[in-house]
Tab-separated table of C-alpha atoms in Angstrom:
chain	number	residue	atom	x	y	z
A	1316	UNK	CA	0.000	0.000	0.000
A	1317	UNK	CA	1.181	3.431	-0.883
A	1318	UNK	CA	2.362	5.256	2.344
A	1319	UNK	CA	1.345	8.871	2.462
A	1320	UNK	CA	4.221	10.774	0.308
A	1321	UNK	CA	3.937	8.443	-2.315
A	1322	UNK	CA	0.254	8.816	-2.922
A	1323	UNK	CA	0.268	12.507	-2.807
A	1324	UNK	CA	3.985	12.397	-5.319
A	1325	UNK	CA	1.316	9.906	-7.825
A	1326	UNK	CA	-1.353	12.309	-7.690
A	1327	UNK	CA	0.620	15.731	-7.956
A	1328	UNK	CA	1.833	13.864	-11.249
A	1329	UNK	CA	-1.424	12.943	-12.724
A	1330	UNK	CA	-2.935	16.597	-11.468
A	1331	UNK	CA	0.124	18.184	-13.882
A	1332	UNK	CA	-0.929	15.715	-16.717
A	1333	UNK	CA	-4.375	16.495	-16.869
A	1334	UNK	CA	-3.790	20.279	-16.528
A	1335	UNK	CA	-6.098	20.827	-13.596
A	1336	UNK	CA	-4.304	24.351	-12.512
A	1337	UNK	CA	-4.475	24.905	-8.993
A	1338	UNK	CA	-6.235	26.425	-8.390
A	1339	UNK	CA	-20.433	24.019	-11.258
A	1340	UNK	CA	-20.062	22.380	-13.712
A	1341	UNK	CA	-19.646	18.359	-13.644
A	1342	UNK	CA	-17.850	17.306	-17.029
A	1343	UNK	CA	-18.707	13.619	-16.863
A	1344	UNK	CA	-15.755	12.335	-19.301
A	1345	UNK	CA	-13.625	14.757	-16.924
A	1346	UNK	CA	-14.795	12.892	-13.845
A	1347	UNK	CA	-14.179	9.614	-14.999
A	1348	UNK	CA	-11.170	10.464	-15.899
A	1349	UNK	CA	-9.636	11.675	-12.606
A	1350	UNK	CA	-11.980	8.647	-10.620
A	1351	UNK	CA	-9.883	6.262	-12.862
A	1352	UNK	CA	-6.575	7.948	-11.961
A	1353	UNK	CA	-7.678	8.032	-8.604
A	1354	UNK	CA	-8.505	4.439	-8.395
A	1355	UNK	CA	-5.325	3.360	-10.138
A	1356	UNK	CA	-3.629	5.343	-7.084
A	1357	UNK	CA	-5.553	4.108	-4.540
A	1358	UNK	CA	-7.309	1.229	-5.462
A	1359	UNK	CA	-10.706	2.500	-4.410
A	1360	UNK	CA	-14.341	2.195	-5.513
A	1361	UNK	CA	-15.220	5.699	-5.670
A	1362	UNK	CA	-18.591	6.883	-6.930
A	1363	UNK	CA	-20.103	10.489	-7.579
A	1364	UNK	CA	-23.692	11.513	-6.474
A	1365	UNK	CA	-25.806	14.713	-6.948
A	1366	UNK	CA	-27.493	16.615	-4.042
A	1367	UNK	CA	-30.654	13.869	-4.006
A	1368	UNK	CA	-27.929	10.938	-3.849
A	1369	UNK	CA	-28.744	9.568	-7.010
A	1370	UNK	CA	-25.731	8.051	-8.655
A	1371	UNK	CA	-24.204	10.198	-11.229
A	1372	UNK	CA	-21.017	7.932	-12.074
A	1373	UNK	CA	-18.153	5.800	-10.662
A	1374	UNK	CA	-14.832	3.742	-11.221
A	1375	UNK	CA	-14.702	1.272	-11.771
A	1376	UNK	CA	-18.974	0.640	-12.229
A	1377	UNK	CA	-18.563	-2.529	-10.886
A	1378	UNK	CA	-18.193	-3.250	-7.054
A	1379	UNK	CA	-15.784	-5.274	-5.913
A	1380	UNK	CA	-15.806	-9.373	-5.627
A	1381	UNK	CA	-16.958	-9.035	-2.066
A	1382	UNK	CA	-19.871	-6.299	-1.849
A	1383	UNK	CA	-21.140	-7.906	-5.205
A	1384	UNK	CA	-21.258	-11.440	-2.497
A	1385	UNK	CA	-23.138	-9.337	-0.339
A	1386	UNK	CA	-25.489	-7.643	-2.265
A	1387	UNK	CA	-26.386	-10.884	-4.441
A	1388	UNK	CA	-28.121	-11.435	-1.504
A	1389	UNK	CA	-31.082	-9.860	-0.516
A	1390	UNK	CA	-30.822	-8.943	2.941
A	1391	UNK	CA	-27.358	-8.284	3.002
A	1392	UNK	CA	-28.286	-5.189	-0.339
A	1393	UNK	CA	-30.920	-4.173	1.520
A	1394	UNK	CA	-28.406	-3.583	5.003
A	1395	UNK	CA	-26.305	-1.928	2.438
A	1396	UNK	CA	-28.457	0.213	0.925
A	1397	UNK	CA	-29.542	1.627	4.471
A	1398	UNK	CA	-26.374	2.003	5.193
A	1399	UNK	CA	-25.465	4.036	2.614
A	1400	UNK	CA	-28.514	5.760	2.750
A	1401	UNK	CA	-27.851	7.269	6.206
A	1402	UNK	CA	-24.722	7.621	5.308
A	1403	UNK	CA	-25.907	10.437	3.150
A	1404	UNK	CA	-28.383	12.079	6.100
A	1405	UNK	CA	-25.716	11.952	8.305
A	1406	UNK	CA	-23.283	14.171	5.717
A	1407	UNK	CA	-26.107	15.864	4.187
A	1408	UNK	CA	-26.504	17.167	8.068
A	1409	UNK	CA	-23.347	17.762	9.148
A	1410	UNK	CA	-21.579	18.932	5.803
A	1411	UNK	CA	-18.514	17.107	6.874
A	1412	UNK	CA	-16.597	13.718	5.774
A	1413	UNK	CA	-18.451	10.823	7.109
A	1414	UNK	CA	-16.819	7.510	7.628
A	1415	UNK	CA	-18.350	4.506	8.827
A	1416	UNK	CA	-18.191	0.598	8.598
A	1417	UNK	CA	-20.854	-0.649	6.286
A	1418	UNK	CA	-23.068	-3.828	7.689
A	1419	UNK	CA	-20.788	-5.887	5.476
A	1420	UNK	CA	-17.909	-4.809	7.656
A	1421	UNK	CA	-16.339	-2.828	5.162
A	1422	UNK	CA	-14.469	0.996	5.166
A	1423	UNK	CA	-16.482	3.222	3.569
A	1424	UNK	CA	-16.739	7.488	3.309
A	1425	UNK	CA	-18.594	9.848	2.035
A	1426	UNK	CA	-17.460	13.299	1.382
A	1427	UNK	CA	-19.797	16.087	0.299
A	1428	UNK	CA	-18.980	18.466	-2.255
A	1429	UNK	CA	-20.135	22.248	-1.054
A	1430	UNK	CA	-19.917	25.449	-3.585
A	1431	UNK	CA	-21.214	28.497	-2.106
A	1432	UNK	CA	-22.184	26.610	1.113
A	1433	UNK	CA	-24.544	24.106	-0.448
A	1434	UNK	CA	-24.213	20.598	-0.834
A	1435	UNK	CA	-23.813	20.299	-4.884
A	1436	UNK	CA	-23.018	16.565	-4.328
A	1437	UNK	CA	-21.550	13.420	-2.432
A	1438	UNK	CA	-18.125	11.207	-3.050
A	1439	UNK	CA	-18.106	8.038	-1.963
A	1440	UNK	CA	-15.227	5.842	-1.605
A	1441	UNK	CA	-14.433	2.844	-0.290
A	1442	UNK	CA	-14.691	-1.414	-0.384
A	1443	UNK	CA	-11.876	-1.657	1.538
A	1444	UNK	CA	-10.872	-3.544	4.782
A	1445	UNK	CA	-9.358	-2.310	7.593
A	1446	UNK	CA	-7.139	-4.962	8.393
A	1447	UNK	CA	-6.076	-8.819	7.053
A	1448	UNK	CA	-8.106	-10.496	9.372
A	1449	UNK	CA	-11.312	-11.279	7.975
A	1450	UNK	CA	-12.823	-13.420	10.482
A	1451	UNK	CA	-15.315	-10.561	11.506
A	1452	UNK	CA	-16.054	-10.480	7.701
A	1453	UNK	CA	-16.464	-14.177	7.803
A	1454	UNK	CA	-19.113	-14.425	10.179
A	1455	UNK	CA	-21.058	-11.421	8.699
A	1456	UNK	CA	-20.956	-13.729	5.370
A	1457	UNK	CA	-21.943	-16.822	7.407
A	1458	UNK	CA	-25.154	-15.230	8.856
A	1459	UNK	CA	-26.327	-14.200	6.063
A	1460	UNK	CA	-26.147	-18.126	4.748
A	1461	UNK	CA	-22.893	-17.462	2.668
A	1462	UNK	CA	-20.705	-20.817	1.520
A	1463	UNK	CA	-17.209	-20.431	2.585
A	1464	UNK	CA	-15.575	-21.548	-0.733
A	1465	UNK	CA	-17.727	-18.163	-1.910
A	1466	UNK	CA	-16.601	-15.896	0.808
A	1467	UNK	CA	-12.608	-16.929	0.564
A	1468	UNK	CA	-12.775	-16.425	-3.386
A	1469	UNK	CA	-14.438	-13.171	-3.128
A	1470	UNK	CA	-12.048	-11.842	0.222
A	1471	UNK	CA	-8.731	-12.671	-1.086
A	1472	UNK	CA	-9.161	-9.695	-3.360
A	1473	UNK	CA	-10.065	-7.115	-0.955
A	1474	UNK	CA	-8.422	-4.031	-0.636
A	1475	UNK	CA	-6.931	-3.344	3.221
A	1476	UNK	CA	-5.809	0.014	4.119
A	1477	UNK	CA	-5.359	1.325	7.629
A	1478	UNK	CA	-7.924	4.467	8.993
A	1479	UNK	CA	-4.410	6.430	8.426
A	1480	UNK	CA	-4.536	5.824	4.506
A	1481	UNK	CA	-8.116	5.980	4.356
A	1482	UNK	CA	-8.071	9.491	6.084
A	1483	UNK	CA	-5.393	10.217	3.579
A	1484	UNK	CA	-6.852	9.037	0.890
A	1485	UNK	CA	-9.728	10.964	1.855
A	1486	UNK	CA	-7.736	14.593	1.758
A	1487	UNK	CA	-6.307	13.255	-1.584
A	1488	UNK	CA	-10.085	13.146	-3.278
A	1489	UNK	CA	-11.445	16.014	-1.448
A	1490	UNK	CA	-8.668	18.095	-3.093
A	1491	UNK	CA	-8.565	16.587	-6.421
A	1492	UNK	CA	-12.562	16.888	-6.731
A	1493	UNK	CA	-12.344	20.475	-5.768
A	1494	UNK	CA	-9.243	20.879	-8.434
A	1495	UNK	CA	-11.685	19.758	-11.009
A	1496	UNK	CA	-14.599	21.802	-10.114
A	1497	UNK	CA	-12.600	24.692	-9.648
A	1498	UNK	CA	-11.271	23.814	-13.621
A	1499	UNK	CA	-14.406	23.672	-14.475
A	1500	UNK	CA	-16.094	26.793	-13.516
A	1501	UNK	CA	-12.889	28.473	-14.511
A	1502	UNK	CA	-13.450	26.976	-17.792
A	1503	UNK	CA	-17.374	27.670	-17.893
A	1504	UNK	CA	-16.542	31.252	-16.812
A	1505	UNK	CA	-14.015	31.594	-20.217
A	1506	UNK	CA	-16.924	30.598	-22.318
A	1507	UNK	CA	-18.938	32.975	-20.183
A	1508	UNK	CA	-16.416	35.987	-21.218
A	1509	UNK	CA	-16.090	35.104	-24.715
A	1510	UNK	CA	-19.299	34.379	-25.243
A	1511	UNK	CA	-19.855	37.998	-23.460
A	1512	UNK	CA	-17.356	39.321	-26.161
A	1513	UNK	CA	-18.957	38.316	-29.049
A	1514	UNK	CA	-22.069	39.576	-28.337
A	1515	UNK	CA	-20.611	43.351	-27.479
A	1516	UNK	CA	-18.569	43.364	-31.029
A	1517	UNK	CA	-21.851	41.714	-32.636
A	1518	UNK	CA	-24.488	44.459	-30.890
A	1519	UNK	CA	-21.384	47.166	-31.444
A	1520	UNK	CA	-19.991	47.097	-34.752
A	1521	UNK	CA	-21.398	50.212	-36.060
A	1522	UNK	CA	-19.644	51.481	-33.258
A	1523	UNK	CA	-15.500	52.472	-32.603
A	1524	UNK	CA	-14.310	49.438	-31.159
A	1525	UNK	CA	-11.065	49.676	-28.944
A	1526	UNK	CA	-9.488	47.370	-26.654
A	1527	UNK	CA	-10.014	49.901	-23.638
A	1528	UNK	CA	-13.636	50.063	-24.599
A	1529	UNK	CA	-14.168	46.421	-24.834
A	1530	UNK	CA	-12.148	45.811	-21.558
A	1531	UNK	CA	-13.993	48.318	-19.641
A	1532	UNK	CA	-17.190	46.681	-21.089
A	1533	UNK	CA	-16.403	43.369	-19.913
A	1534	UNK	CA	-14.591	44.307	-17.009
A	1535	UNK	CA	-11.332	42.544	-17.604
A	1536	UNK	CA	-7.875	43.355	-18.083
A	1537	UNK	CA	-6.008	44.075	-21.716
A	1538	UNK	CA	-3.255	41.423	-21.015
A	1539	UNK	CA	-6.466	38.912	-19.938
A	1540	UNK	CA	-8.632	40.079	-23.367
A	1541	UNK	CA	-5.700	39.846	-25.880
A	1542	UNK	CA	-4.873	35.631	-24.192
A	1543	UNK	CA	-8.787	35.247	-24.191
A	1544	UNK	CA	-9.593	36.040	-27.587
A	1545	UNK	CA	-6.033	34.234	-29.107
A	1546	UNK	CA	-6.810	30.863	-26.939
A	1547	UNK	CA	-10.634	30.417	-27.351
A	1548	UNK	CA	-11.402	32.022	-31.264
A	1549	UNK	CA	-7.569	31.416	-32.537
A	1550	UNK	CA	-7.198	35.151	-34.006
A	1551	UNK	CA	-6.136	38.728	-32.833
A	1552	UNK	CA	-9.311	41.086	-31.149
A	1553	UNK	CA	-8.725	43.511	-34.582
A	1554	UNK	CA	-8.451	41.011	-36.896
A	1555	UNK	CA	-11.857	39.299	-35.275
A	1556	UNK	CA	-13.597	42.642	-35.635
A	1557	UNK	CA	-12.463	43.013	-39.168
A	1558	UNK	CA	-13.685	39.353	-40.122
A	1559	UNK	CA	-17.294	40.944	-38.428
A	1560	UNK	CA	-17.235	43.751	-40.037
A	1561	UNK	CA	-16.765	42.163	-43.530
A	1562	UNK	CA	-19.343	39.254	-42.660
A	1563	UNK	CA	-21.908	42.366	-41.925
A	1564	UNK	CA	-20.853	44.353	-44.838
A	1565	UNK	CA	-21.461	41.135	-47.200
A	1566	UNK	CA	-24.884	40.239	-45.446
A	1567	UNK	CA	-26.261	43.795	-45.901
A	1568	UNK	CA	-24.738	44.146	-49.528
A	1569	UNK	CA	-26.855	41.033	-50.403
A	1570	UNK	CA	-29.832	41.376	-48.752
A	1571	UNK	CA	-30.686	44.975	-48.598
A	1572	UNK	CA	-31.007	48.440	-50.701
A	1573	UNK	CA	-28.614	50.100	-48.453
A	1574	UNK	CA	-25.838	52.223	-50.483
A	1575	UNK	CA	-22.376	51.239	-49.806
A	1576	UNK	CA	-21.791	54.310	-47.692
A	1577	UNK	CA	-24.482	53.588	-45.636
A	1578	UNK	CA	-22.939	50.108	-44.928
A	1579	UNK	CA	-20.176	51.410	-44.315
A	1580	UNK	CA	-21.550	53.453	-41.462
A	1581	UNK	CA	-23.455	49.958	-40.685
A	1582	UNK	CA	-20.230	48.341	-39.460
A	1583	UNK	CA	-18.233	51.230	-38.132
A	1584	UNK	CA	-16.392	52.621	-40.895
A	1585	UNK	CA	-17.184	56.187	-41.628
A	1586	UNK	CA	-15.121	56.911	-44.828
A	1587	UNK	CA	-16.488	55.328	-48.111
A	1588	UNK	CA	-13.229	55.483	-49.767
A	1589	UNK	CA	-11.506	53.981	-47.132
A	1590	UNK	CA	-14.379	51.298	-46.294
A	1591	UNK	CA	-14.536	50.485	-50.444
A	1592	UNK	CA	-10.212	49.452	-50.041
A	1593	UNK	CA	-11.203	47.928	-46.754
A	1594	UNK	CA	-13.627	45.784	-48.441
A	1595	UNK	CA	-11.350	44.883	-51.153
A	1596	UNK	CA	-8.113	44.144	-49.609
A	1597	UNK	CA	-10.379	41.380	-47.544
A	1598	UNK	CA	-12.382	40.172	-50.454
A	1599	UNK	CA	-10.470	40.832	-53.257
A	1600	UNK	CA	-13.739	42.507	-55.102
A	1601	UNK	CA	-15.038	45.730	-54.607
A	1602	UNK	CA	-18.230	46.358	-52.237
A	1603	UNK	CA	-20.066	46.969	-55.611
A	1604	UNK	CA	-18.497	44.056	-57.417
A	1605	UNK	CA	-19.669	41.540	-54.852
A	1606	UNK	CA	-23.065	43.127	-54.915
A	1607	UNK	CA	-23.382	42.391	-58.640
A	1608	UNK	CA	-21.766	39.164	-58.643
A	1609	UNK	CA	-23.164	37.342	-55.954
């Protein structure tokens, strides 16, 4: 088993790899993606819920040789299920990490996942054993009419880890899951500027566009603007306006009766001379030559 530097060197790697930036949106093929570097780690079921704890995903979607013993039968799912279950109040009251040994005798823990001090979610992680002696284990099994050929072929692949790796492992997921999230809404609130962006230069191009108008408009920086606009749409903020203003100027040269220097005015140039070599140097055709020919 990994001891504690050794799990938190492993994930510090895989963090770097998947370029979750230290630092709500749950990207599913994200999450399953960290849960399965997590598991690799640590070699724990672990399982995402939402706020009603309905299961969202886990890694890996099976459980493991022993809790699939236990919940084949029907008392011994319906002891887990409960168990779970209250699991959940218990967190969902306290908004703290809840461990607890499930009726199978098993480690398990749920952690809930808070953004602006509500519970968005749950974590839960576990499967594992405590120590090698399964002989509690074994009479669990045995009460609940479990052969002993069954119970030996489905212990000997347990996972054991002491309450000092499990709390470990614990702080581990906790931060990871909040590394995502944090990714996330970073990410969602990118697509929230640009999208933001757009729109002004859309609603504005009859307008002078600069880069201290636009930043005061959006309320960001010119440094944060010019790496926004290059990273999400690939291009330069003047050479995006330009490709709007042309797209305008081509969509009001075909469908309307406008004169070219009222187009011109339409997206923001205010010399007709200087919007006519404008419009050629882009398109390679006069504004009244791509009028008549398209």
């Amino acid at each position: 088993m990994y001891n504690n530097s050794k799990i938190y060197l492993t994930i510090c790697k895989f963090v770097q790899k998947r370029g979750i930036s230290l630092p709500i949106l749950l990207d599913k093929q994200h999450f399953s993606e960290l849960f399965t570097d997590l598991n690799i780690v640590t070699g724990l079921k672990i399982s995402f819920f939402d706020e009603n704890f309905n299961p969202i995903l886990s890694h890996p979607k099976e459980d493991c040789k022993f809790c699939s013993l236990i919940k084949n039968n029907p008392y011994g799912n319906l002891k887990c299920t409960q168990a779970i279950k209250n699991a959940f109040l218990k967190c969902q009251k306290t908004k703290k990490d809840f461990s607890f040994t499930c009726n199978a005798g098993l480690c398990e823990t749920v952690i809930p996942i808070i953004e602006a001090e509500k519970i968005i979610g749950y974590v839960l992680f576990g499967q594992t054993a405590e120590n090698k002696d399964f002989s509690f284990l074994w009479e669990i099994c045995k009460s609940l009419g479990i052969e002993r050929q069954a119970f030996d072929k489905a212990s000997s692949s347990l996972n054991v880890m002491s309450k000092n790796e499990i709390s470990s492992a614990c702080q581990i997921i906790k931060m990871c899951v909040q590394f995502r999230l944090f990714s996330e809404s970073i990410s969602a609130s990118r697509s929230q500027q640009i999208t933001a962006f757009k729109e002004y230069i859309s609603n504005n191009l009859s307008s002078e566009l600069t880069v201290s108008k636009i930043c005061k408009q959006l309320n960001v920086s010119r440094t944060t603007l010019y790496e926004l606009v290059k990273e999400e749409l690939g291009t330069g903020i003047s050479e995006y306006i330009t490709l709007k203003r042309i797209q305008r100027a081509k969509k009001l040269l075909l469908s309307t009766n406008m004169s070219i220097a009222e187009i011109a005015e339409a997206v923001g140039i205010y010399d007709y001379n200087y919007f006519s070599k404008y419009f050629k140097a882009k398109t390679g055709l006069s504004p009244s030559k791509w009028r008549t020919l398209t």
